[in-house]
Structure formats: C-alpha cells, structure tokens
Amino acid sequence: MPAWPEAERTHWQLYETTSAGTPVSPPCPSPEALAKWLADHHVEAAPGFTGTEAQWLGAIKRGGVIPPVMTVGKQQVSPLDYT
C-alpha cells in the first residue's frame, strides 16, 4: 500500500486493510501470477472463503477493496464473486 511513484509500479501485491495494511503476498510480476499465488496458498478473501485462480483474477481485474463479508439473502457468499 505504499504510494509508489508511477515509474516504480512494476509488480502486483495483495495487502490487508483491516489493521496496519501489511502485505499478504509477495510482489508478483502480473495480475495472473498474483492470482495463482493467492489460490495456490489458499489465501482467505474473507473468513472461511478462499478462492480459485479465476476468482482471484476476476477480483484483481475489477480492482478496489474486497469486502470482508458478503451476504445474499441469508446466505454468506464469497466476496471474490461480488467485488
């Protein structure tokens, strides 16, 4: 989450934003590499919700913040599908 100058924005990395904003992943050379790393390491998008490589890539490409909990009706759903 550092405010990198445009010229230094060469990699992709996931940060958590609920506390100190610490990195969750290593820097990756592409959105696809980050999505693969997150899926391979079973990183949770929300408590109890991991994602597939395709789900992570979709969320990365949509950008923004992944919400901590998503509900549809009375059912909790993966926030990766609704970001």
Coordinates of C-alpha atoms in Angstrom, one line a residue:
M1 CA 0.0 0.0 0.0
P2 CA 2.9 2.4 -0.2
A3 CA 2.2 5.3 -2.6
W4 CA 4.7 4.2 -5.2
P5 CA 5.6 6.7 -7.9
E6 CA 4.1 5.6 -11.3
A7 CA 7.5 4.6 -12.7
E8 CA 8.1 2.2 -9.8
R9 CA 4.7 0.4 -10.1
T10 CA 6.1 -2.7 -11.7
H11 CA 4.5 -5.6 -9.7
W12 CA 1.2 -6.6 -8.1
Q13 CA 0.8 -7.4 -4.4
L14 CA -2.2 -8.0 -2.0
Y15 CA -2.4 -6.0 1.2
E16 CA -4.8 -6.4 4.1
T17 CA -6.5 -3.2 5.0
T18 CA -8.2 -4.0 8.3
S19 CA -5.3 -3.2 10.5
A20 CA -1.8 -2.0 9.6
G21 CA -2.0 -2.6 5.9
T22 CA 0.6 -5.3 5.8
P23 CA 1.4 -7.4 2.7
V24 CA -0.4 -10.7 2.3
S25 CA 1.5 -11.8 -0.8
P26 CA 4.9 -11.3 -2.2
P27 CA 5.3 -8.9 -5.1
C28 CA 4.2 -10.7 -8.4
P29 CA 5.1 -9.6 -11.9
S30 CA 1.5 -9.8 -13.2
P31 CA -2.1 -10.0 -12.1
E32 CA -2.2 -13.6 -13.3
A33 CA 0.9 -14.5 -11.2
L34 CA -0.6 -12.9 -8.1
A35 CA -3.9 -14.8 -8.7
K36 CA -2.1 -18.1 -9.0
W37 CA 0.0 -17.4 -5.8
L38 CA -3.2 -16.5 -3.8
A39 CA -5.0 -19.6 -5.0
D40 CA -2.0 -21.9 -4.5
H41 CA -1.5 -20.6 -1.0
H42 CA -5.2 -20.8 0.0
V43 CA -5.3 -17.1 1.0
E44 CA -8.7 -16.2 2.5
A45 CA -10.6 -13.4 0.8
A46 CA -12.8 -13.3 3.9
P47 CA -13.0 -15.6 7.0
G48 CA -13.6 -19.1 5.6
F49 CA -13.6 -18.1 1.9
T50 CA -10.6 -19.0 -0.2
G51 CA -10.7 -18.5 -4.0
T52 CA -9.8 -20.2 -7.2
E53 CA -7.2 -18.7 -9.5
A54 CA -10.1 -17.5 -11.8
Q55 CA -12.0 -15.9 -8.8
W56 CA -8.9 -14.1 -7.6
L57 CA -8.0 -12.9 -11.1
G58 CA -11.5 -11.5 -11.6
A59 CA -11.4 -9.6 -8.3
I60 CA -7.9 -8.2 -9.1
K61 CA -9.0 -7.0 -12.5
R62 CA -12.1 -5.4 -11.1
G63 CA -9.9 -3.5 -8.6
G64 CA -10.8 -1.9 -5.4
V65 CA -11.2 -3.4 -2.0
I66 CA -12.6 -6.9 -1.4
P67 CA -15.3 -6.6 1.2
P68 CA -14.8 -8.7 4.4
V69 CA -18.3 -10.3 4.4
M70 CA -20.9 -10.7 1.6
T71 CA -24.4 -11.9 2.1
V72 CA -27.2 -12.6 -0.4
G73 CA -30.4 -13.1 1.3
K74 CA -29.5 -15.0 4.4
Q75 CA -26.5 -16.8 2.9
Q76 CA -22.9 -15.8 3.1
V77 CA -21.1 -15.8 -0.3
S78 CA -17.6 -15.4 -1.5
P79 CA -16.7 -11.7 -1.7
L80 CA -14.4 -12.6 -4.6
D81 CA -17.5 -13.1 -6.8
Y82 CA -19.1 -9.7 -5.8
T83 CA -16.3 -7.2 -5.7

